[in-house]
Short mmCIF file of C-alpha atoms in Angstrom, two decimals:
data_model
loop_
_atom_site.label_atom_id
_atom_site.label_comp_id
_atom_site.label_asym_id
_atom_site.label_seq_id
_atom_site.Cartn_x
_atom_site.Cartn_y
_atom_site.Cartn_z
CA MET A 1 32.00 24.99 -31.67
CA ARG A 2 28.49 23.65 -31.36
CA PRO A 3 26.15 25.95 -29.40
CA LEU A 4 25.08 24.98 -25.86
CA GLU A 5 21.48 23.92 -25.24
CA THR A 6 19.54 24.84 -22.12
CA LYS A 7 18.06 21.79 -20.38
CA LYS A 8 16.93 20.56 -16.97
CA LEU A 9 18.90 18.08 -14.91
CA LEU A 10 16.76 15.91 -12.66
CA THR A 11 18.65 14.08 -9.92
CA LEU A 12 16.75 11.40 -8.02
CA ILE A 13 18.10 9.91 -4.78
CA ALA A 14 16.28 6.73 -3.76
CA PRO A 15 16.77 3.34 -2.10
CA ILE A 16 18.19 0.92 -4.65
CA GLU A 17 15.06 -1.25 -4.30
CA LEU A 18 13.09 1.50 -6.03
CA GLN A 19 15.48 1.77 -8.97
CA ARG A 20 13.41 -0.40 -11.30
CA MET A 21 10.18 1.38 -10.35
CA LEU A 22 11.73 4.80 -11.05
CA ILE A 23 13.22 3.70 -14.37
CA ASP A 24 9.80 2.32 -15.38
CA THR A 25 8.26 5.66 -14.41
CA LEU A 26 10.74 7.47 -16.67
CA LYS A 27 10.15 5.00 -19.49
CA ARG A 28 6.40 5.65 -19.34
CA ARG A 29 7.31 9.28 -20.16
CA GLU A 30 9.45 8.03 -23.04
CA ILE A 31 12.73 8.80 -21.31
CA GLY A 32 15.20 6.05 -22.07
CA GLY A 33 18.44 7.85 -21.25
CA TYR A 34 19.72 8.15 -17.69
CA THR A 35 22.85 7.63 -15.60
CA LEU A 36 22.85 5.46 -12.48
CA VAL A 37 25.36 5.78 -9.64
CA PRO A 38 25.17 3.54 -6.55
CA CYS A 39 25.69 5.60 -3.42
CA THR A 40 25.56 5.52 0.36
CA GLY A 41 24.34 7.94 2.98
CA ALA A 42 22.18 8.44 6.04
CA GLY A 43 18.87 10.05 6.85
CA THR A 44 15.86 9.90 9.11
CA THR A 45 15.36 6.19 8.45
CA GLY A 46 18.90 5.25 9.36
CA LEU A 47 22.20 4.48 7.72
CA ARG A 48 22.47 3.24 4.13
CA SER A 49 25.98 1.88 4.41
CA GLY A 50 26.15 0.26 0.97
CA MET A 51 27.60 -2.88 2.54
CA LEU A 52 24.68 -5.04 1.46
CA GLY A 53 22.84 -4.88 -1.82
CA VAL A 54 19.69 -3.87 0.03
CA ASP A 55 21.51 -1.33 2.14
CA SER A 56 22.36 1.05 -0.71
CA ASN A 57 20.94 4.09 -2.41
CA VAL A 58 21.07 5.06 -6.04
CA LEU A 59 21.51 8.40 -7.78
CA ILE A 60 19.66 8.69 -11.07
CA TYR A 61 20.63 11.56 -13.36
CA VAL A 62 18.29 12.47 -16.20
CA ILE A 63 18.62 15.37 -18.65
CA MET A 64 15.41 16.53 -20.31
CA SER A 65 13.39 19.46 -21.56
CA GLU A 66 11.36 21.56 -19.12
CA GLN A 67 8.10 20.41 -20.69
CA ARG A 68 8.92 16.76 -20.16
CA LEU A 69 10.26 17.47 -16.67
CA GLN A 70 6.87 18.71 -15.48
CA ARG A 71 5.20 15.39 -16.39
CA VAL A 72 7.99 13.39 -14.70
CA LEU A 73 7.74 15.52 -11.55
CA GLU A 74 4.00 14.83 -11.38
CA ASP A 75 4.78 11.09 -11.41
CA ILE A 76 7.45 11.50 -8.73
CA ASP A 77 4.97 13.50 -6.65
CA THR A 78 2.47 10.65 -6.87
CA LEU A 79 5.14 8.20 -5.69
CA MET A 80 6.10 10.48 -2.81
CA ARG A 81 2.48 10.86 -1.73
CA SER A 82 2.26 7.06 -1.61
CA GLY A 83 5.05 7.11 0.95
CA TYR A 84 8.09 6.29 -1.21
CA ARG A 85 11.23 7.96 0.06
CA VAL A 86 12.59 9.67 -3.01
CA LYS A 87 14.47 12.96 -3.23
CA ALA A 88 14.11 14.92 -6.48
CA ILE A 89 16.51 17.76 -7.26
CA VAL A 90 16.09 19.92 -10.35
CA GLN A 91 18.82 22.11 -11.80
CA ASP A 92 19.10 24.35 -14.85
CA ILE A 93 21.99 23.23 -16.97
CA ALA A 94 23.61 23.97 -20.31
CA ILE A 95 24.63 20.98 -22.33
CA MET A 96 26.78 20.54 -25.39
CA PRO A 97 24.50 18.57 -27.71
CA ARG A 98 25.71 15.39 -29.38
CA LYS A 99 23.95 16.28 -32.62
CA ILE A 100 24.45 19.68 -34.21
CA ALA A 101 21.14 21.18 -35.28
CA ALA A 102 20.87 21.95 -39.00
CA GLU A 103 21.68 25.57 -39.83
CA GLY A 104 18.18 26.23 -41.21
CA ALA A 105 16.46 24.66 -38.23
CA GLN A 106 18.58 26.71 -35.86
CA ASN A 107 17.61 29.90 -37.64
CA ALA A 108 13.95 28.92 -37.43
CA GLU A 109 14.25 28.61 -33.63
CA MET B 1 24.08 -25.04 28.85
CA LEU B 2 26.94 -22.66 29.75
CA GLU B 3 29.47 -25.05 28.23
CA ALA B 4 27.60 -25.07 24.88
CA ALA B 5 27.17 -21.28 25.02
CA ALA B 6 30.89 -20.82 25.68
CA ARG B 7 31.76 -23.19 22.83
CA ASN B 8 29.52 -21.13 20.57
CA LEU B 9 31.23 -17.89 21.59
CA LEU B 10 34.67 -19.40 20.95
CA ASP B 11 33.71 -20.46 17.43
CA PRO B 12 35.99 -18.52 15.02
CA ALA B 13 33.01 -17.46 12.88
CA ILE B 14 31.20 -16.02 15.92
CA LEU B 15 34.40 -14.38 17.13
CA PHE B 16 34.81 -12.71 13.73
CA PHE B 17 31.24 -11.46 14.03
CA VAL B 18 32.19 -9.85 17.36
CA VAL B 19 35.36 -8.40 15.77
CA GLY B 20 33.25 -6.85 13.00
CA LEU B 21 30.76 -5.53 15.56
CA LEU B 22 33.53 -3.82 17.55
CA ALA B 23 35.17 -2.45 14.40
CA GLY B 24 31.82 -0.93 13.37
CA LEU B 25 31.20 0.54 16.81
CA VAL B 26 34.63 2.24 16.94
CA ARG B 27 34.06 3.51 13.38
CA SER B 28 37.02 1.66 11.93
CA ASN B 29 37.71 2.15 8.21
CA LEU B 30 37.66 -1.63 7.67
CA GLU B 31 35.85 -2.15 4.37
CA ILE B 32 34.72 -5.20 2.48
CA PRO B 33 33.65 -4.38 -1.09
CA GLN B 34 29.93 -4.81 -1.71
CA GLN B 35 30.53 -7.18 -4.62
CA VAL B 36 32.56 -9.44 -2.32
CA THR B 37 29.73 -9.45 0.22
CA LYS B 38 27.27 -10.30 -2.52
CA PHE B 39 29.44 -13.19 -3.64
CA LEU B 40 29.80 -14.44 -0.05
CA SER B 41 26.04 -14.41 0.55
CA LEU B 42 25.36 -16.21 -2.76
CA TYR B 43 28.08 -18.75 -1.96
CA LEU B 44 26.53 -19.48 1.46
CA LEU B 45 23.06 -19.96 -0.07
CA MET B 46 24.46 -22.23 -2.77
CA ALA B 47 26.42 -24.32 -0.25
CA LEU B 48 23.40 -24.51 2.05
CA GLY B 49 21.15 -25.68 -0.77
CA LEU B 50 23.61 -28.21 -2.14
CA LYS B 51 24.30 -29.74 1.27
CA GLY B 52 20.60 -29.84 2.19
CA GLY B 53 19.63 -31.36 -1.15
CA ALA B 54 22.38 -33.99 -1.01
CA THR B 55 21.43 -34.96 2.55
CA MET B 56 17.79 -35.25 1.50
CA ALA B 57 18.84 -37.53 -1.36
CA VAL B 58 20.72 -39.79 1.08
CA GLN B 59 18.08 -39.77 3.83
CA GLY B 60 15.13 -39.87 1.42
CA VAL B 61 11.91 -37.90 1.69
CA THR B 62 10.09 -39.50 4.62
CA VAL B 63 6.87 -38.78 6.46
CA GLY B 64 9.04 -37.31 9.21
CA SER B 65 10.66 -34.83 6.84
CA LEU B 66 7.27 -33.79 5.43
CA VAL B 67 5.96 -33.28 8.98
CA ALA B 68 8.99 -31.07 9.76
CA ILE B 69 8.35 -28.99 6.65
CA LEU B 70 4.66 -28.72 7.57
CA ALA B 71 5.63 -27.52 11.07
CA ALA B 72 7.88 -24.89 9.48
CA VAL B 73 5.07 -23.63 7.24
CA LEU B 74 2.75 -23.49 10.25
CA MET B 75 5.29 -21.37 12.16
CA ALA B 76 5.64 -19.12 9.11
CA PHE B 77 1.96 -18.24 9.53
CA ILE B 78 1.85 -18.14 13.35
CA VAL B 79 4.82 -15.76 13.80
CA PRO B 80 3.58 -12.89 11.59
CA ILE B 81 0.04 -13.12 13.01
CA LEU B 82 1.29 -12.94 16.61
CA THR B 83 3.75 -10.16 15.72
CA PHE B 84 1.03 -8.04 14.13
CA LEU B 85 -1.43 -8.60 17.00
CA VAL B 86 1.16 -7.53 19.57
CA LEU B 87 2.71 -4.62 17.67
CA ARG B 88 -0.45 -2.93 16.41
CA ARG B 89 -0.84 -1.69 19.98
CA LEU B 90 2.67 -0.21 19.97
CA VAL B 91 3.14 1.23 16.46
CA ASP B 92 0.94 2.27 13.55
CA PRO B 93 -0.59 -0.68 11.64
CA PHE B 94 1.59 -0.27 8.52
CA ASN B 95 4.76 -0.54 10.58
CA ALA B 96 3.23 -3.44 12.53
CA ALA B 97 2.48 -5.26 9.26
CA ALA B 98 5.99 -4.62 7.94
CA ILE B 99 7.62 -5.90 11.13
CA ALA B 100 5.28 -8.92 11.01
CA GLY B 101 6.54 -9.68 7.49
CA THR B 102 10.16 -9.30 8.58
CA TYR B 103 9.83 -11.56 11.63
CA GLY B 104 7.59 -14.07 9.86
CA SER B 105 10.30 -14.69 7.29
CA VAL B 106 13.74 -16.12 8.10
CA SER B 107 17.47 -15.38 8.09
CA ALA B 108 19.55 -17.92 6.16
CA VAL B 109 22.76 -16.90 7.95
CA THR B 110 21.16 -17.48 11.37
CA PHE B 111 20.01 -20.88 10.10
CA ILE B 112 23.56 -21.70 8.94
CA ALA B 113 24.91 -20.62 12.33
CA GLY B 114 22.33 -22.94 13.93
CA GLN B 115 23.50 -25.84 11.76
CA GLN B 116 27.13 -25.13 12.67
CA PHE B 117 26.21 -25.10 16.35
CA LEU B 118 24.46 -28.48 16.07
CA THR B 119 27.36 -30.01 14.14
CA LYS B 120 29.77 -28.83 16.80
CA ASN B 121 27.59 -30.34 19.54
CA ASP B 122 27.11 -33.65 17.66
CA ILE B 123 23.36 -33.24 17.27
CA ALA B 124 21.97 -34.72 14.05
CA PHE B 125 19.49 -32.84 11.88
CA GLY B 126 17.75 -33.56 8.60
CA GLY B 127 18.66 -32.12 5.20
CA HIS B 128 14.95 -31.41 4.77
CA MET B 129 15.33 -28.48 7.20
CA SER B 130 16.95 -26.51 4.36
CA ALA B 131 13.78 -27.12 2.35
CA ALA B 132 11.77 -26.11 5.43
CA MET B 133 13.68 -22.83 5.45
CA VAL B 134 12.75 -22.18 1.81
CA PHE B 135 9.07 -22.79 2.62
CA MET B 136 9.27 -20.33 5.54
CA GLU B 137 10.53 -17.42 3.45
CA SER B 138 7.42 -16.42 1.54
CA PRO B 139 4.18 -16.83 3.58
CA ALA B 140 4.99 -13.86 5.79
CA ILE B 141 5.62 -11.59 2.80
CA ILE B 142 2.28 -12.55 1.27
CA MET B 143 0.50 -12.06 4.61
CA ALA B 144 2.10 -8.66 5.19
CA VAL B 145 1.17 -7.43 1.72
CA MET B 146 -2.42 -8.70 2.06
CA LEU B 147 -2.68 -7.05 5.44
CA VAL B 148 -1.40 -3.77 4.06
CA SER B 149 -3.89 -3.94 1.15
CA PHE B 150 -6.67 -4.34 3.72
CA LEU B 151 -5.30 -1.42 5.78
CA ARG B 152 -5.17 0.80 2.69
CA ARG B 153 -8.76 -0.04 1.78
CA SER B 154 -9.91 0.76 5.32
CA ARG B 155 -7.96 4.03 5.27
CA ASN B 156 -9.40 5.08 1.93
CA GLU B 157 -12.95 4.19 2.98
CA GLY B 158 -12.46 6.22 6.14
CA ALA B 159 -11.12 9.25 4.30
CA GLU B 160 -13.57 12.13 4.28
CA GLY B 161 -14.03 14.90 1.73
CA GLY B 162 -13.75 14.82 -2.04
CA ASN B 163 -10.25 16.27 -2.23
CA GLU B 164 -8.83 13.84 0.27
CA ALA B 165 -10.47 10.84 -1.39
CA SER B 166 -9.15 11.90 -4.76
CA SER B 167 -5.65 12.41 -3.37
CA GLN B 168 -5.67 8.94 -1.77
CA GLY B 169 -6.98 7.33 -4.91
CA GLU B 170 -4.20 8.87 -6.92
CA ALA B 171 -1.65 7.78 -4.37
CA VAL B 172 -2.80 4.17 -4.39
CA SER B 173 -2.37 3.99 -8.16
CA ALA B 174 1.41 4.40 -7.72
CA LEU B 175 1.64 1.30 -5.55
CA PRO B 176 2.64 -2.06 -7.02
CA SER B 177 -0.01 -4.74 -7.48
CA MET B 178 0.02 -7.99 -5.51
CA ARG B 179 1.20 -9.75 -8.68
CA GLU B 180 4.18 -7.42 -8.99
CA VAL B 181 5.08 -7.90 -5.33
CA LEU B 182 4.85 -11.69 -5.61
CA HIS B 183 7.03 -11.54 -8.71
CA GLU B 184 9.65 -9.59 -6.72
CA ALA B 185 9.43 -12.09 -3.86
CA PHE B 186 9.71 -15.26 -5.90
CA THR B 187 12.30 -14.08 -8.40
CA ASP B 188 14.71 -12.74 -5.80
CA GLY B 189 18.16 -13.94 -6.88
CA GLY B 190 19.16 -15.46 -3.54
CA HIS B 191 15.81 -17.24 -3.17
CA LEU B 192 16.07 -18.72 -6.68
CA LEU B 193 19.68 -19.81 -6.14
CA LEU B 194 18.79 -21.55 -2.88
CA ILE B 195 15.89 -23.47 -4.44
CA ALA B 196 17.99 -24.36 -7.50
CA SER B 197 20.89 -25.53 -5.31
CA LEU B 198 18.54 -27.71 -3.25
CA CYS B 199 17.31 -29.34 -6.48
CA VAL B 200 20.85 -29.76 -7.84
CA GLY B 201 22.02 -31.22 -4.53
CA TYR B 202 19.08 -33.64 -4.49
CA ILE B 203 19.57 -34.73 -8.11
CA ALA B 204 23.37 -35.02 -7.87
CA GLY B 205 23.11 -36.88 -4.54
CA GLU B 206 26.06 -38.26 -2.60
CA SER B 207 28.47 -38.41 -5.55
CA GLY B 208 27.67 -34.80 -6.46
CA GLU B 209 28.32 -33.76 -2.88
CA ALA B 210 31.73 -35.47 -3.00
CA ILE B 211 32.63 -33.58 -6.19
CA MET B 212 31.59 -30.24 -4.72
CA LYS B 213 33.13 -30.87 -1.28
CA PRO B 214 36.31 -28.81 -1.81
CA PHE B 215 34.15 -25.81 -2.72
CA VAL B 216 31.08 -26.04 -0.51
CA GLY B 217 32.55 -28.16 2.31
CA ASP B 218 36.18 -27.29 3.02
CA LEU B 219 35.88 -23.58 2.31
CA PHE B 220 32.51 -23.17 3.98
CA LYS B 221 33.60 -22.36 7.53
CA GLY B 222 36.17 -19.77 6.43
CA ILE B 223 33.74 -18.02 4.12
CA LEU B 224 31.05 -18.05 6.82
CA ALA B 225 33.54 -16.39 9.19
CA PHE B 226 34.33 -13.75 6.58
CA PHE B 227 30.64 -13.09 5.95
CA LEU B 228 29.93 -12.82 9.67
CA LEU B 229 32.81 -10.33 10.00
CA GLU B 230 31.04 -8.23 7.38
CA MET B 231 27.67 -8.62 9.13
CA GLY B 232 29.21 -7.61 12.46
CA LEU B 233 30.66 -4.54 10.79
CA LEU B 234 27.28 -3.69 9.32
CA VAL B 235 25.50 -4.07 12.69
CA GLY B 236 28.21 -2.04 14.46
CA ARG B 237 27.92 0.77 11.91
CA GLN B 238 24.13 0.85 12.26
CA PHE B 239 24.64 1.70 15.92
CA GLY B 240 27.90 3.62 15.67
CA GLU B 241 27.01 5.97 12.83
CA SER B 242 23.24 6.06 12.46
CA GLU B 243 21.21 8.80 14.13
CA PHE B 244 18.13 6.58 14.02
CA ARG B 245 17.04 5.24 17.40
CA LEU B 246 14.38 2.61 18.07
CA GLU B 247 11.63 3.05 20.64
CA PRO B 248 12.38 1.09 23.83
CA ALA B 249 9.27 -1.10 23.41
CA LEU B 250 10.44 -2.20 19.95
CA THR B 251 13.93 -2.89 21.30
CA VAL B 252 12.40 -5.15 23.94
CA PHE B 253 10.25 -6.85 21.30
CA ALA B 254 13.25 -7.52 19.05
CA LEU B 255 15.02 -9.30 21.91
CA VAL B 256 12.10 -11.07 23.63
CA ALA B 257 9.94 -12.15 20.67
CA PRO B 258 12.62 -14.49 19.24
CA VAL B 259 12.69 -16.44 22.50
CA VAL B 260 8.88 -16.65 22.62
CA TYR B 261 8.71 -17.87 19.01
CA ALA B 262 11.51 -20.37 19.65
CA VAL B 263 9.62 -21.78 22.65
CA LEU B 264 6.45 -22.09 20.55
CA ALA B 265 8.42 -23.86 17.81
CA LEU B 266 9.97 -26.25 20.31
CA GLY B 267 6.50 -27.03 21.68
CA LEU B 268 5.16 -27.68 18.20
CA ALA B 269 8.19 -29.82 17.32
CA ARG B 270 7.68 -31.89 20.47
CA ALA B 271 3.97 -32.35 19.71
CA LEU B 272 4.87 -33.58 16.22
CA SER B 273 7.69 -35.83 17.52
CA LEU B 274 10.45 -34.14 15.53
CA SER B 275 14.06 -34.97 16.35
CA ARG B 276 15.94 -32.64 18.69
CA GLY B 277 18.19 -31.34 15.91
CA ASP B 278 15.23 -30.52 13.68
CA ALA B 279 13.44 -28.91 16.64
CA ILE B 280 16.38 -26.61 17.42
CA LEU B 281 16.61 -25.57 13.77
CA LEU B 282 12.86 -24.96 13.65
CA ALA B 283 13.20 -22.82 16.78
CA THR B 284 16.16 -20.94 15.24
CA LEU B 285 14.22 -20.28 12.04
CA SER B 286 11.11 -19.15 13.94
CA ALA B 287 13.22 -16.84 16.10
CA SER B 288 15.07 -15.29 13.16
CA ALA B 289 14.01 -12.31 11.09
CA SER B 290 14.80 -11.50 7.49
CA TYR B 291 17.12 -8.53 7.00
CA ILE B 292 17.85 -8.86 3.28
CA VAL B 293 14.99 -10.23 1.17
CA VAL B 294 11.93 -9.02 3.07
CA PRO B 295 13.14 -5.46 3.85
CA ALA B 296 13.96 -5.07 0.15
CA ILE B 297 10.44 -6.12 -0.84
CA LEU B 298 8.81 -4.05 1.89
CA ARG B 299 10.53 -0.85 0.76
CA TYR B 300 8.90 -1.40 -2.58
CA ALA B 301 5.55 -2.88 -1.49
CA VAL B 302 4.86 -1.05 1.78
CA PRO B 303 6.21 2.50 1.43
CA GLU B 304 4.00 3.63 4.33
CA ALA B 305 6.20 1.74 6.82
CA ARG B 306 9.51 3.15 8.06
CA PRO B 307 12.39 0.95 6.87
CA GLY B 308 14.59 2.19 9.72
CA ILE B 309 12.31 0.39 12.17
CA TYR B 310 12.01 -3.08 10.70
CA PHE B 311 15.53 -3.19 9.25
CA THR B 312 17.17 -2.05 12.49
CA MET B 313 15.12 -4.46 14.60
CA ALA B 314 15.93 -7.47 12.40
CA LEU B 315 19.57 -6.71 11.65
CA GLY B 316 20.70 -4.64 14.61
CA LEU B 317 19.07 -6.57 17.44
CA THR B 318 17.49 -9.92 16.59
CA PHE B 319 20.28 -11.15 14.32
CA PRO B 320 23.18 -10.58 16.78
CA PHE B 321 21.04 -11.83 19.66
CA ASN B 322 20.35 -15.12 17.88
CA ILE B 323 23.95 -15.58 16.72
CA ILE B 324 25.53 -14.89 20.09
CA ALA B 325 22.98 -15.97 22.72
CA GLY B 326 19.77 -17.22 21.08
CA ILE B 327 20.97 -20.44 19.46
CA PRO B 328 22.70 -21.74 22.65
CA LEU B 329 19.56 -20.75 24.58
CA TYR B 330 17.23 -22.69 22.25
CA HIS B 331 19.60 -25.65 22.52
CA ALA B 332 19.43 -25.44 26.32
CA LEU B 333 15.62 -25.12 26.32
CA SER B 334 15.34 -28.16 24.05
CA GLY B 335 17.39 -30.12 26.60
CA TRP B 336 14.46 -29.94 29.03
CA VAL B 337 12.11 -31.56 26.52
CA TRP B 338 14.53 -33.90 24.71
CA PRO B 339 16.66 -35.25 27.55
#
């Protein structure tokens, strides 16, 4: 079996209107892979029922290295300081990689 | 007046709105899939544009229609200015600017309800009022964003201390530029579809309207009723399930300001010798607030404002007020000026 890799999972919860802005932020850090899930919920600014397009939230899942995560978190921090209502959750995860590292390369690590 | 108000309340579409409202308030599990709602709203915009364009093609573009559109544009500037001047005393300036943008723009569904009311009461109106609605959508957004840019500059100039200034400067860099905001505003899908449908309706004219009648004519009332059921549900849930509560002063504003703006619009319409039907629609547009397009842009362009405030005011209070009581009221007020 291929060995598990240790990575970071960044979960962003944001109003759907900010989806494009957040994806652009990730792209600027050369992150092109993510998973989007429309979601609903409630908070201090009221109910996000998901009944209208503009009344929905989005969950964005991104898996990345710790080094890259730090740069992305700095960008998210800048957005939050501007007033954007974004929640960022970071978790340590182990992932089964799609590509198996070459035997020699693995030994070098 | 009471007779017209009662007729409005007994309209199936309005009754379905009330049904949705009650279902939301009692926390019913009635659900309409989001994609269906999206289709319904696009359908209504398409039908509105096609009908308006076709009517304009039949009636022709006259000086009268241009004057009505001009009056609409004028109201689109007056409403946000007045809203900001009043609300900056009640809330912080960023929220005041966001609410000004919301109330300066318009609600297409309220406008459609106004048209239905006039049709039911045999009051004629021009197809150019659909074009007037399109022209009323954007000025308020532009004004709100300009106002917010000015507020940010003032805030940053007033900030003291190197650390604070540097923090603010960094924060501002995350905000979208005016060009990006305008791009969002003018490329909104619903906005584009409405403008395109107006053009198609105008080009296709009367024969095009006849071809499309089974889709945009016969089905229209039923689909409007279905959409209003959904909107009622949404409003009911905002009150039934949300913990967010508006300040009393803002609640009063959301219910009183529409009447004030409608009266101003009726006065302007009278001064410009518009027809009664056009005047009532102008009043309805001026009294309405955007709860889809503008809140979406504001979340992106004005993050300093609290979306719960402007969205709840526009959707939870002003929209149901206009649908249930406002439109018959503006009709009654117009009766004093257009006997």
